[in-house]
GROMACS .gro file of N, CA, C and O in nm:
model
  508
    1UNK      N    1   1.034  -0.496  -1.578
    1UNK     CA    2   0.909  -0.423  -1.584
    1UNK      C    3   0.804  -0.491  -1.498
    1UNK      O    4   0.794  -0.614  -1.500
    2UNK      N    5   0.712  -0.402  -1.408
    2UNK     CA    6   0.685  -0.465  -1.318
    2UNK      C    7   0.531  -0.351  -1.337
    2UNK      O    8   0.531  -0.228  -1.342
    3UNK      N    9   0.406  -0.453  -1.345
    3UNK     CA   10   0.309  -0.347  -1.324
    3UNK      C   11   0.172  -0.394  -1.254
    3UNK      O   12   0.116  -0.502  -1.274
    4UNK      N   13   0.132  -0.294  -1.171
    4UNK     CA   14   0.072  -0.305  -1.053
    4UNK      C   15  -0.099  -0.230  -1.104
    4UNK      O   16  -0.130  -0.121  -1.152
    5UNK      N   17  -0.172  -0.344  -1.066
    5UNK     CA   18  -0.355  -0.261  -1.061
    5UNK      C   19  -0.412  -0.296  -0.927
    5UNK      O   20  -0.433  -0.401  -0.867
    6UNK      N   21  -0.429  -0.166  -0.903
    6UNK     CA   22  -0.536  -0.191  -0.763
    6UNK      C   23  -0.655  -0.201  -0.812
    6UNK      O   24  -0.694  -0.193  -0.928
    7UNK      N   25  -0.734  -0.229  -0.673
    7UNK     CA   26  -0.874  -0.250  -0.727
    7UNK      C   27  -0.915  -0.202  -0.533
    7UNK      O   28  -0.838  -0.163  -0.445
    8UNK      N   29  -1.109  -0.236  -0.527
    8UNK     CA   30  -1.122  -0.179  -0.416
    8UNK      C   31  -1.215  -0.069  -0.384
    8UNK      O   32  -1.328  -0.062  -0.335
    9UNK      N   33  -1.128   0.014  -0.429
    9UNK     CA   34  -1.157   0.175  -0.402
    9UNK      C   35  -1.350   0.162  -0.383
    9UNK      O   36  -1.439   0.082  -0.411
   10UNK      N   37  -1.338   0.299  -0.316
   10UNK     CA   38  -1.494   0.319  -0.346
   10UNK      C   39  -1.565   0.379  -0.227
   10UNK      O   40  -1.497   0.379  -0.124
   11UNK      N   41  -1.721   0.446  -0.216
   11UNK     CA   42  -1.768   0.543  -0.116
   11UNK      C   43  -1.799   0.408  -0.015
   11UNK      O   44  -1.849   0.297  -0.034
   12UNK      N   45  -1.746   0.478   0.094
   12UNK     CA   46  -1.779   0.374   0.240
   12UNK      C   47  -1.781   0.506   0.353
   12UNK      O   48  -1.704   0.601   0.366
   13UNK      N   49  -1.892   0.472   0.420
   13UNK     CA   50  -1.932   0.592   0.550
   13UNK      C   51  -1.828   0.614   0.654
   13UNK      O   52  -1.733   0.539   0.635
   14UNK      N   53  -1.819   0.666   0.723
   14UNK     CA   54  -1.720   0.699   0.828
   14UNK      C   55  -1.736   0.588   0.928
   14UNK      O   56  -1.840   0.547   0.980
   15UNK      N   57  -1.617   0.550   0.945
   15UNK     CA   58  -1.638   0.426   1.064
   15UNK      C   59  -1.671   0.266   1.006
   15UNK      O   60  -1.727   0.173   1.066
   16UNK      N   61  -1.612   0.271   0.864
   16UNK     CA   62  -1.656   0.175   0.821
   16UNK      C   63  -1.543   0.087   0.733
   16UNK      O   64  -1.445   0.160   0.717
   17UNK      N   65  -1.528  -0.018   0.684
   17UNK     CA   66  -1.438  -0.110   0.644
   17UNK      C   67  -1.432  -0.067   0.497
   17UNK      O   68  -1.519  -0.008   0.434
   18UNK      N   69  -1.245  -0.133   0.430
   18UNK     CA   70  -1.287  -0.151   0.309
   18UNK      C   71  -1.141  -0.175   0.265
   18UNK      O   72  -1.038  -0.126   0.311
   19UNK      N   73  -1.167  -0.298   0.123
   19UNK     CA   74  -0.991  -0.335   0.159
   19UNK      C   75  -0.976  -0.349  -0.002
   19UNK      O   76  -1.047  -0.390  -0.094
   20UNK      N   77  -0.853  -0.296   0.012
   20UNK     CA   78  -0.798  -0.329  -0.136
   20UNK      C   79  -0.677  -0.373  -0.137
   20UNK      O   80  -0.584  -0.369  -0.057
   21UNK      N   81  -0.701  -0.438  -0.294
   21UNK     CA   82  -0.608  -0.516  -0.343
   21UNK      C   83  -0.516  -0.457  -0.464
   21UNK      O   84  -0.565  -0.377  -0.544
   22UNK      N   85  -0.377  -0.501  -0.473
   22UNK     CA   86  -0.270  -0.470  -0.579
   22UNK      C   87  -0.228  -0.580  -0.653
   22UNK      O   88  -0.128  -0.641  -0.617
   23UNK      N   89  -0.297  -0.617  -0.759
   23UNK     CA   90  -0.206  -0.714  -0.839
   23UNK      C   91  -0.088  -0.684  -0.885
   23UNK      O   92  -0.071  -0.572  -0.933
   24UNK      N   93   0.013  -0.774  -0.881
   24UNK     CA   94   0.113  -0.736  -0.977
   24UNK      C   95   0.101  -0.844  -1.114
   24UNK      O   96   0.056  -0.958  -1.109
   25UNK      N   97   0.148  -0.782  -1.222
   25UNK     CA   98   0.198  -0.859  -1.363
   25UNK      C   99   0.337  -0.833  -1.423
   25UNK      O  100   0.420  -0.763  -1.365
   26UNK      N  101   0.360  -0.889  -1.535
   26UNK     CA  102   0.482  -0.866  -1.595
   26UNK      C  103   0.623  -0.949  -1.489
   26UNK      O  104   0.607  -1.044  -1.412
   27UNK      N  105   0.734  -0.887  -1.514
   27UNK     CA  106   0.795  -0.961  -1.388
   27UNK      C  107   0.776  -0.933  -1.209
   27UNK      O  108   0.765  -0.836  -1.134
   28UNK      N  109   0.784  -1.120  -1.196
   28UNK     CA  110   0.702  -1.099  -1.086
   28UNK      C  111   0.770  -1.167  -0.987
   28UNK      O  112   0.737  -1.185  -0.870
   29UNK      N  113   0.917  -1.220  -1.074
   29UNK     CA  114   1.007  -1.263  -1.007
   29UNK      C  115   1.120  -1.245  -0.895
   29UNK      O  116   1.172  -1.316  -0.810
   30UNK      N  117   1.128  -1.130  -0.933
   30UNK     CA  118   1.228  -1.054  -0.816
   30UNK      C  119   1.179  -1.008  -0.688
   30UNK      O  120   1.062  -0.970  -0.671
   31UNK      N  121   1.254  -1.009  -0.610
   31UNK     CA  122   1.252  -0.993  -0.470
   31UNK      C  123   1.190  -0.825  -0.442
   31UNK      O  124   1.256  -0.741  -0.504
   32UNK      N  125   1.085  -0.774  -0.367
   32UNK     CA  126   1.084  -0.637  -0.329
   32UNK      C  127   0.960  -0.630  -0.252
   32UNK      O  128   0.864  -0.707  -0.246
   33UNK      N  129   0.985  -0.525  -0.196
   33UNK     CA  130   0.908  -0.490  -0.058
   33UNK      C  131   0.775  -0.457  -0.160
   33UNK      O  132   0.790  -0.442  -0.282
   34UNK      N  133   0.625  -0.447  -0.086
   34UNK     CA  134   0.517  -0.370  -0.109
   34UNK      C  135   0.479  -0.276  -0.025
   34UNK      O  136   0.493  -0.292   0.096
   35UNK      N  137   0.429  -0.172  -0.076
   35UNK     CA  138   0.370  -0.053   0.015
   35UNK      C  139   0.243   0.014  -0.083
   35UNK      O  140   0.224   0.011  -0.204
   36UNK      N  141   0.172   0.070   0.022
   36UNK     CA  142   0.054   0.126  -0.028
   36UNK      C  143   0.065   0.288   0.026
   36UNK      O  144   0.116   0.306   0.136
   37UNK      N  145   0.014   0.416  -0.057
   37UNK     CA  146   0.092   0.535   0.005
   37UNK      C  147  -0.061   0.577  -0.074
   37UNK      O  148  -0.118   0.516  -0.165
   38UNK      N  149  -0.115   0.734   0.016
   38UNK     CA  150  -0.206   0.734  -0.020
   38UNK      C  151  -0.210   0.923  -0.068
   38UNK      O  152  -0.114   0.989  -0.030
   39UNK      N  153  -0.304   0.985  -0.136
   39UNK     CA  154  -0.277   1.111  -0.205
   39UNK      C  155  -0.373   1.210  -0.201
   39UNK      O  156  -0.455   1.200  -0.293
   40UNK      N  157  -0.389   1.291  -0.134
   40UNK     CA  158  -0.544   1.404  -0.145
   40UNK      C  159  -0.505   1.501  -0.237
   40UNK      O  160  -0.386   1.531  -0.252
   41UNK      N  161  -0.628   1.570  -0.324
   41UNK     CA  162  -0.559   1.705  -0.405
   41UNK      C  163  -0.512   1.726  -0.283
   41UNK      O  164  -0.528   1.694  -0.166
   42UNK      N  165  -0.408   1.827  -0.394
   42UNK     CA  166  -0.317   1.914  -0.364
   42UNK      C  167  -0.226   1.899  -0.186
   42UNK      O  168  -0.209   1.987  -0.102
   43UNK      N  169  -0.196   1.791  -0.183
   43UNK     CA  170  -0.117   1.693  -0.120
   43UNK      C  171  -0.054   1.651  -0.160
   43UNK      O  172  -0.075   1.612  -0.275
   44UNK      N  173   0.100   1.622  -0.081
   44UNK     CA  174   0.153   1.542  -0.101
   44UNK      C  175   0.156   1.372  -0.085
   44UNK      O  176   0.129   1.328   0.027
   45UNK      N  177   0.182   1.294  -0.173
   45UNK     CA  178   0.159   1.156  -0.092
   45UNK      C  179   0.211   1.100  -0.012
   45UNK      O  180   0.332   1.081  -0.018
   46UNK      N  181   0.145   1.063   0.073
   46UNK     CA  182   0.210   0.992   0.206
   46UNK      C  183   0.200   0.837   0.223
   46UNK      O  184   0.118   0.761   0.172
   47UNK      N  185   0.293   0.813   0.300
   47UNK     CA  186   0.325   0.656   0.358
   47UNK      C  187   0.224   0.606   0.407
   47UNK      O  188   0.174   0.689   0.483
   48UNK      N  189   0.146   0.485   0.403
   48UNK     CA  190   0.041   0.410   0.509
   48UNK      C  191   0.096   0.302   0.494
   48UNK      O  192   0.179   0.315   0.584
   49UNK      N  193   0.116   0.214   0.456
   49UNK     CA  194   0.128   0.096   0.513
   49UNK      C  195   0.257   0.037   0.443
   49UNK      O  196   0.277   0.099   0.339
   50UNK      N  197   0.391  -0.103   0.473
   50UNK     CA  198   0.444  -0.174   0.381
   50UNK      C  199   0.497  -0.317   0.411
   50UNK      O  200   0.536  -0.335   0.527
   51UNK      N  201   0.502  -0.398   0.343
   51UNK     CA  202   0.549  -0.548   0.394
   51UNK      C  203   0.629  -0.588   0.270
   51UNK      O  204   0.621  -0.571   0.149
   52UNK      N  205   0.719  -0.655   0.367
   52UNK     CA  206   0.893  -0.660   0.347
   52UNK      C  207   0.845  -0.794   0.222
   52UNK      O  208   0.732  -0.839   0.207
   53UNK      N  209   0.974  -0.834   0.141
   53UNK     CA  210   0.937  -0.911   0.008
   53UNK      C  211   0.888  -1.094   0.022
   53UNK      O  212   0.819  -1.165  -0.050
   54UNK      N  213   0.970  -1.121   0.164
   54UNK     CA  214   0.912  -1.217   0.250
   54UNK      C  215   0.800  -1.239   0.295
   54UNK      O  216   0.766  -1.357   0.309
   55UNK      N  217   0.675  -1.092   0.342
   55UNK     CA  218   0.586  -1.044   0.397
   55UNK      C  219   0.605  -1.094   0.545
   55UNK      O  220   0.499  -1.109   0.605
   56UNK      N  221   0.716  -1.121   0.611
   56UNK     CA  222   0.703  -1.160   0.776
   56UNK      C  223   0.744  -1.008   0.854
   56UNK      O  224   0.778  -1.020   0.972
   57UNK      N  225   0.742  -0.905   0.812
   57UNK     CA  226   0.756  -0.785   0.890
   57UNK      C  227   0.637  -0.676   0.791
   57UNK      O  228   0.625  -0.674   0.668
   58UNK      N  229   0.574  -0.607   0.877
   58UNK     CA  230   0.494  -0.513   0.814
   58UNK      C  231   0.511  -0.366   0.893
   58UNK      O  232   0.531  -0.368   1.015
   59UNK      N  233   0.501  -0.240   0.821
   59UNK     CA  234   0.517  -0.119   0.923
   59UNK      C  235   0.384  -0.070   0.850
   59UNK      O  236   0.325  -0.118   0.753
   60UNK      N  237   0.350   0.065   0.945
   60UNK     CA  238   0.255   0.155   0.951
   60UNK      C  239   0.254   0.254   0.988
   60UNK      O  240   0.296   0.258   1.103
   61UNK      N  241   0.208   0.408   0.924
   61UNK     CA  242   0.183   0.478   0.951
   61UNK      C  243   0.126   0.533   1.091
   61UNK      O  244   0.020   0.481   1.125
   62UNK      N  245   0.175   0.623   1.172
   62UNK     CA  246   0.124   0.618   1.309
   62UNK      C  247  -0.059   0.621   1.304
   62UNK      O  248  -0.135   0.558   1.378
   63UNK      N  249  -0.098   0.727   1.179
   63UNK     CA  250  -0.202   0.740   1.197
   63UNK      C  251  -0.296   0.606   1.189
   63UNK      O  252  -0.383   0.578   1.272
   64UNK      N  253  -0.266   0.541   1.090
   64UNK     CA  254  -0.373   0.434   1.076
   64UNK      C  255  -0.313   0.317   1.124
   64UNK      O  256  -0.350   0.214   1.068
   65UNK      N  257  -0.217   0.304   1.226
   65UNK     CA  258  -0.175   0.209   1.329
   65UNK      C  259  -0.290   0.143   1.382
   65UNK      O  260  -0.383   0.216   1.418
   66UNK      N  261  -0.301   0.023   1.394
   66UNK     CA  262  -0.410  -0.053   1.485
   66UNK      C  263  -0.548  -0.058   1.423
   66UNK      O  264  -0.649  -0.106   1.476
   67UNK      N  265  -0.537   0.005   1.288
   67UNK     CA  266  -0.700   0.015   1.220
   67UNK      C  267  -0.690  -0.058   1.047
   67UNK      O  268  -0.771  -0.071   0.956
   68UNK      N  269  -0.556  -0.091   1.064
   68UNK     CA  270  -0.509  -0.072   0.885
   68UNK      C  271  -0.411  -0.215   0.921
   68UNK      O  272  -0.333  -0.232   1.015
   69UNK      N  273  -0.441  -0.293   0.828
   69UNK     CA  274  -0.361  -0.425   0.771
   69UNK      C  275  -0.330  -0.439   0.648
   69UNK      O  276  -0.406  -0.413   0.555
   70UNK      N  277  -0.168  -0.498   0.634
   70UNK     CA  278  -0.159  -0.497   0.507
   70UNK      C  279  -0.106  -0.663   0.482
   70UNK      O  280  -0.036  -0.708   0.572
   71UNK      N  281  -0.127  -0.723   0.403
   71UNK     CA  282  -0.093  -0.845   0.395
   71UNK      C  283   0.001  -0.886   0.251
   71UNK      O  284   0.081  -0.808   0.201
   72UNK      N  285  -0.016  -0.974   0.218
   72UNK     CA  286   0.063  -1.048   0.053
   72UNK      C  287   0.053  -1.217   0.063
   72UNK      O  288   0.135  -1.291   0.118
   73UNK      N  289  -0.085  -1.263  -0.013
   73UNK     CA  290  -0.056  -1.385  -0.042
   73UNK      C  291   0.014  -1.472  -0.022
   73UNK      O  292   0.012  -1.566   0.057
   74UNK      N  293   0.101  -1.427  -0.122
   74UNK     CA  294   0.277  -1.481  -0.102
   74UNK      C  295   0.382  -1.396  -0.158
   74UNK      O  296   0.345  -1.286  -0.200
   75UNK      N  297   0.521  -1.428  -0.169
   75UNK     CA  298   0.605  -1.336  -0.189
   75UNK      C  299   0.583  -1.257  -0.353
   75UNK      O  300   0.618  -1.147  -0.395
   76UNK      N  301   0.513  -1.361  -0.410
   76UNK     CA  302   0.550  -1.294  -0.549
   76UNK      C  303   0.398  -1.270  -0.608
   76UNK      O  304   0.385  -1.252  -0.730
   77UNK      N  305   0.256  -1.271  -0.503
   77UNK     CA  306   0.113  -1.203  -0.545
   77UNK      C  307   0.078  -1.132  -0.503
   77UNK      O  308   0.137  -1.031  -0.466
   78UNK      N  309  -0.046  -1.161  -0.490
   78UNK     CA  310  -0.131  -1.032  -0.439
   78UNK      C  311  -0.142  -0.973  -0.304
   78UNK      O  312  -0.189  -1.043  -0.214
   79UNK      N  313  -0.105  -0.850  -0.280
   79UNK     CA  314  -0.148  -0.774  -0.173
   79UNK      C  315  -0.241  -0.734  -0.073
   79UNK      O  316  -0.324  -0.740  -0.163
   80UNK      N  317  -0.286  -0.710  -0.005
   80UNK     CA  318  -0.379  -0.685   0.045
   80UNK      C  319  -0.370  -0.513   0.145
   80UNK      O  320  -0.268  -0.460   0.190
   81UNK      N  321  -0.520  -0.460   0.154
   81UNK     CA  322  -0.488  -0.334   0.205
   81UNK      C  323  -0.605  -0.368   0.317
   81UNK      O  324  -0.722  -0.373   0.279
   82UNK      N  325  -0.575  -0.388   0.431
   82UNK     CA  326  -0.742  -0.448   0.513
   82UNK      C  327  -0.761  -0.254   0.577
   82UNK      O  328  -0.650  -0.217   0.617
   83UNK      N  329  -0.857  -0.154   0.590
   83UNK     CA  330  -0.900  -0.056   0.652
   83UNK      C  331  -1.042  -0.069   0.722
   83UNK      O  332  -1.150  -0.116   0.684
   84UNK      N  333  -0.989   0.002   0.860
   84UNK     CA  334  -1.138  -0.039   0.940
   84UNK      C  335  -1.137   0.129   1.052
   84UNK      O  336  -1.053   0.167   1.133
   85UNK      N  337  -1.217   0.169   1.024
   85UNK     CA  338  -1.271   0.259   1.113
   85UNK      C  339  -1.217   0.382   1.041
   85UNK      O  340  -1.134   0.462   1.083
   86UNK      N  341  -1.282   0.383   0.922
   86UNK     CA  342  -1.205   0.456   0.840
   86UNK      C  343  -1.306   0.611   0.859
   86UNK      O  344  -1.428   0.624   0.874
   87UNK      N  345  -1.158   0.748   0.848
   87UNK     CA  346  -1.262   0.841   0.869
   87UNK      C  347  -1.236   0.938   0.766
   87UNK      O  348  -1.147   0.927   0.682
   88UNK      N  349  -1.328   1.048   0.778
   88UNK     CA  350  -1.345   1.118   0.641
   88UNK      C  351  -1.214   1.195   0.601
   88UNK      O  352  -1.201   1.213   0.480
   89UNK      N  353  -1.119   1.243   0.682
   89UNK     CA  354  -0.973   1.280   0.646
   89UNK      C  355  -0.915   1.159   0.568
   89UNK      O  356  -0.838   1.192   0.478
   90UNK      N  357  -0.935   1.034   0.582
   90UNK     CA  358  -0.861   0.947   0.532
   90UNK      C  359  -0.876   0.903   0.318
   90UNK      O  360  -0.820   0.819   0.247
   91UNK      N  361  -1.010   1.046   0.283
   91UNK     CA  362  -1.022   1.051   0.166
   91UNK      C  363  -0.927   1.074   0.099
   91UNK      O  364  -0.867   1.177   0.127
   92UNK      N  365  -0.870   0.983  -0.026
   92UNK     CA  366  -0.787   1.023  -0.140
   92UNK      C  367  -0.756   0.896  -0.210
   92UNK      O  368  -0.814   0.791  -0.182
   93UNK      N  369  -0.643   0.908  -0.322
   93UNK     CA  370  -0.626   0.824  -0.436
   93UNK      C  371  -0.523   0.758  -0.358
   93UNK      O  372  -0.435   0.819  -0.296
   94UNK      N  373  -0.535   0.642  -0.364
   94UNK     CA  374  -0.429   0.503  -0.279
   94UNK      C  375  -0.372   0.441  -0.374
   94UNK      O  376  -0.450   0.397  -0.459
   95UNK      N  377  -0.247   0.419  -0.392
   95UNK     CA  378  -0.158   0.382  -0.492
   95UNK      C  379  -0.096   0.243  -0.392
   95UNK      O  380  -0.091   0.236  -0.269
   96UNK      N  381  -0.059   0.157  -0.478
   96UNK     CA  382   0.000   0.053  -0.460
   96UNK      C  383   0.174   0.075  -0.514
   96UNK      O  384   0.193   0.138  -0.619
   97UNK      N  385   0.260   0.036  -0.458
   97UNK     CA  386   0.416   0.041  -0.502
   97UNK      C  387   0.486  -0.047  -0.471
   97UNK      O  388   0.483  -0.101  -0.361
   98UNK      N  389   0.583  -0.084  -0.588
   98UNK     CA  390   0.686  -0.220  -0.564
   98UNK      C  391   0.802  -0.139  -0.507
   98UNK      O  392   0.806  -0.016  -0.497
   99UNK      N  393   0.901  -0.229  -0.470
   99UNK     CA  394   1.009  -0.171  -0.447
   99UNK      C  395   1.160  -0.296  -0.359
   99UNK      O  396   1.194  -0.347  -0.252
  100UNK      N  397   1.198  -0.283  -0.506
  100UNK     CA  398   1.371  -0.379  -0.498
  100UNK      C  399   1.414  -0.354  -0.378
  100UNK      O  400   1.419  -0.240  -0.332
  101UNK      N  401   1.455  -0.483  -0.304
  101UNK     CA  402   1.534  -0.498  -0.248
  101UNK      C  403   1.594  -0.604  -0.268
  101UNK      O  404   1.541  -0.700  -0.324
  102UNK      N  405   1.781  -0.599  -0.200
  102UNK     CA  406   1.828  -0.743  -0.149
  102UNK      C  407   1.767  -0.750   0.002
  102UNK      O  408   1.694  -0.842   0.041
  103UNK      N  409   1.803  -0.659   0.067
  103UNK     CA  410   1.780  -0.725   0.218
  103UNK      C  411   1.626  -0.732   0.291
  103UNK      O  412   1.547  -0.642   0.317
  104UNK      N  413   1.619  -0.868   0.310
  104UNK     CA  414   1.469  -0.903   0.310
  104UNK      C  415   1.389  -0.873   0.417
  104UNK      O  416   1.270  -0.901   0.431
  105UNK      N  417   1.468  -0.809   0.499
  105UNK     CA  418   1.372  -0.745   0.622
  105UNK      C  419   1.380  -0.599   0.625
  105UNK      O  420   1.336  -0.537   0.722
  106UNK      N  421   1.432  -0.543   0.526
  106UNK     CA  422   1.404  -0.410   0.487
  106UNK      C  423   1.259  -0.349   0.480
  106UNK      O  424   1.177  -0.425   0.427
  107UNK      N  425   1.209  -0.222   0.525
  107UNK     CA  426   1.081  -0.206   0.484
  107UNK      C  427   1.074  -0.025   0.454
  107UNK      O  428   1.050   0.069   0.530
  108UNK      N  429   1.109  -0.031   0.300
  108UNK     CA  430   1.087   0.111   0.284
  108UNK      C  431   0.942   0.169   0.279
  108UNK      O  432   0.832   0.124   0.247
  109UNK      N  433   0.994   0.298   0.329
  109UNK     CA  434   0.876   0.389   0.401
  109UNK      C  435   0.856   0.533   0.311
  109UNK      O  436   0.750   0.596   0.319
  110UNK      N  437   0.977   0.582   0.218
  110UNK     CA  438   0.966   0.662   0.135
  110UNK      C  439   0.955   0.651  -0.001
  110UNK      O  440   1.035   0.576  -0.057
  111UNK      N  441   0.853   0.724  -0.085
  111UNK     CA  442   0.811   0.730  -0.238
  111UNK      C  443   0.935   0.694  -0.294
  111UNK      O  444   0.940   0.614  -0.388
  112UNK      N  445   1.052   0.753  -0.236
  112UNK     CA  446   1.145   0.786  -0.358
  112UNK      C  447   1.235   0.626  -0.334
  112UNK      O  448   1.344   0.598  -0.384
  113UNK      N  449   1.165   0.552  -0.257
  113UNK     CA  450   1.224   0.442  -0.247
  113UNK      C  451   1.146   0.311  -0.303
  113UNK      O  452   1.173   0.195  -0.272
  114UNK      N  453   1.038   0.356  -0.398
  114UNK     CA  454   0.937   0.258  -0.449
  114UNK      C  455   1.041   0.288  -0.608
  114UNK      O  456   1.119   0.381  -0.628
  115UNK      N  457   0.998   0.146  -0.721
  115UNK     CA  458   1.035   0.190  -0.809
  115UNK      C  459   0.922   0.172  -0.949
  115UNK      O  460   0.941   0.206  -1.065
  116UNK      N  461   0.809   0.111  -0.890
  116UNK     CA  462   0.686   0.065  -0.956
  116UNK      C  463   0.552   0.103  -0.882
  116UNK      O  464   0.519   0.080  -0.766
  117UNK      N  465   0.477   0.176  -0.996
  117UNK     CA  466   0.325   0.230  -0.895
  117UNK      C  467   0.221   0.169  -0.981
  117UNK      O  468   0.234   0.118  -1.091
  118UNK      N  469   0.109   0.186  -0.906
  118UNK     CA  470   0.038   0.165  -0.994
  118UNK      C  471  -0.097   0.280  -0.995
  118UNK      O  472  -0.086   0.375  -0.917
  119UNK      N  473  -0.228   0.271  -1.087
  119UNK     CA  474  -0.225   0.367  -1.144
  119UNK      C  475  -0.375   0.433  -1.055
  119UNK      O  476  -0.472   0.486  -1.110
  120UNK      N  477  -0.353   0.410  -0.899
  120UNK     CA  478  -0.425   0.428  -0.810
  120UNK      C  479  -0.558   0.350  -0.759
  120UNK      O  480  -0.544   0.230  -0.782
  121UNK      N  481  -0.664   0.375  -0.706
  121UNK     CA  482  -0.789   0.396  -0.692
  121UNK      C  483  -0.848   0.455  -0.567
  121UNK      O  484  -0.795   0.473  -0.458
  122UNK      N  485  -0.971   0.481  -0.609
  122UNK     CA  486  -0.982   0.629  -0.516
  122UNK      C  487  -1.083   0.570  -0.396
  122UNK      O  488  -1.165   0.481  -0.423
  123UNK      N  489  -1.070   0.631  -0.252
  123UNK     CA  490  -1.112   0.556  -0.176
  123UNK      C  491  -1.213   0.723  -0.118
  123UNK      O  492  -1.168   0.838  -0.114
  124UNK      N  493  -1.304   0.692  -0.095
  124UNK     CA  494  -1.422   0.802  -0.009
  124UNK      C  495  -1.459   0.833   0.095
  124UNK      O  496  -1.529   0.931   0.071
  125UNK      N  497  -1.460   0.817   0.201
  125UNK     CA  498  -1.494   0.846   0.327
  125UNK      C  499  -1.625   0.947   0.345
  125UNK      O  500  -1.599   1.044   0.418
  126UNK      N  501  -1.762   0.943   0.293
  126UNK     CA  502  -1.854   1.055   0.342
  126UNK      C  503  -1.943   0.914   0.397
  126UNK      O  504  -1.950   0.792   0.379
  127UNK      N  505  -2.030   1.076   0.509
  127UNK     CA  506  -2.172   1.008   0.485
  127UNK      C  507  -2.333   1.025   0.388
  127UNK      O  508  -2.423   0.943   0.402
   0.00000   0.00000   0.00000
């Protein structure tokens, strides 16, 4: 059992920074990738960012390529979500997700490949 709180969220203007974090608790021992996937009503959720259980490989979404960092302490803490030049499409609920692996340079990119979420927070984009 593995459970995840973001934190973060919150109204930031267009063109502007803002980074969140995923704790994990419970077991915190096992090996697995992190990813952050993000949700608008009546959307589906999509992929943005993930780093492998090592954290020495990270992927990204094309869209927020070159504007969006994702980091991890260390293998078994806290996350990081770095966003910069953030714009008002990029509004919705951002979920944090674990996800088992053995092979450590793996970096899943699909929901159905997370097996722990957590229980969002909501990020704003107006001016």
């Amino acid at each position: 059992q593995v459970q995840l709180v973001e934190s973060g969220g919150g109204l930031v203007q267009p063109g502007g920074s803002l980074t969140l974090s995923c704790v994990p608790s419970g077991c915190t021992t096992s090996t697995y990738a992190m990813g952050w996937f993000r949700q608008a009503p009546g959307k589906e959720r999509e992929f943005v960012a993930a780093i492998t259980s090592r954290g020495e490989n990270t992927a990204y979404a094309d869209s927020v390529k070159g504007r969006f960092t994702i980091s991890r302490e260390n293998a078994k803490s806290t996350v990081h979500l770095q966003m910069n030049s953030l714009k008002p499409e990029e509004t919705a609920l951002y979920y944090c997700a674990a996800g088992y692996t053995t092979v450590y340079y793996y970096i899943p990119m699909d929901r159905t490949e997370y097996d722990f979420w957590g229980q969002g927070t909501q990020v704003t984009v107006s001016s």
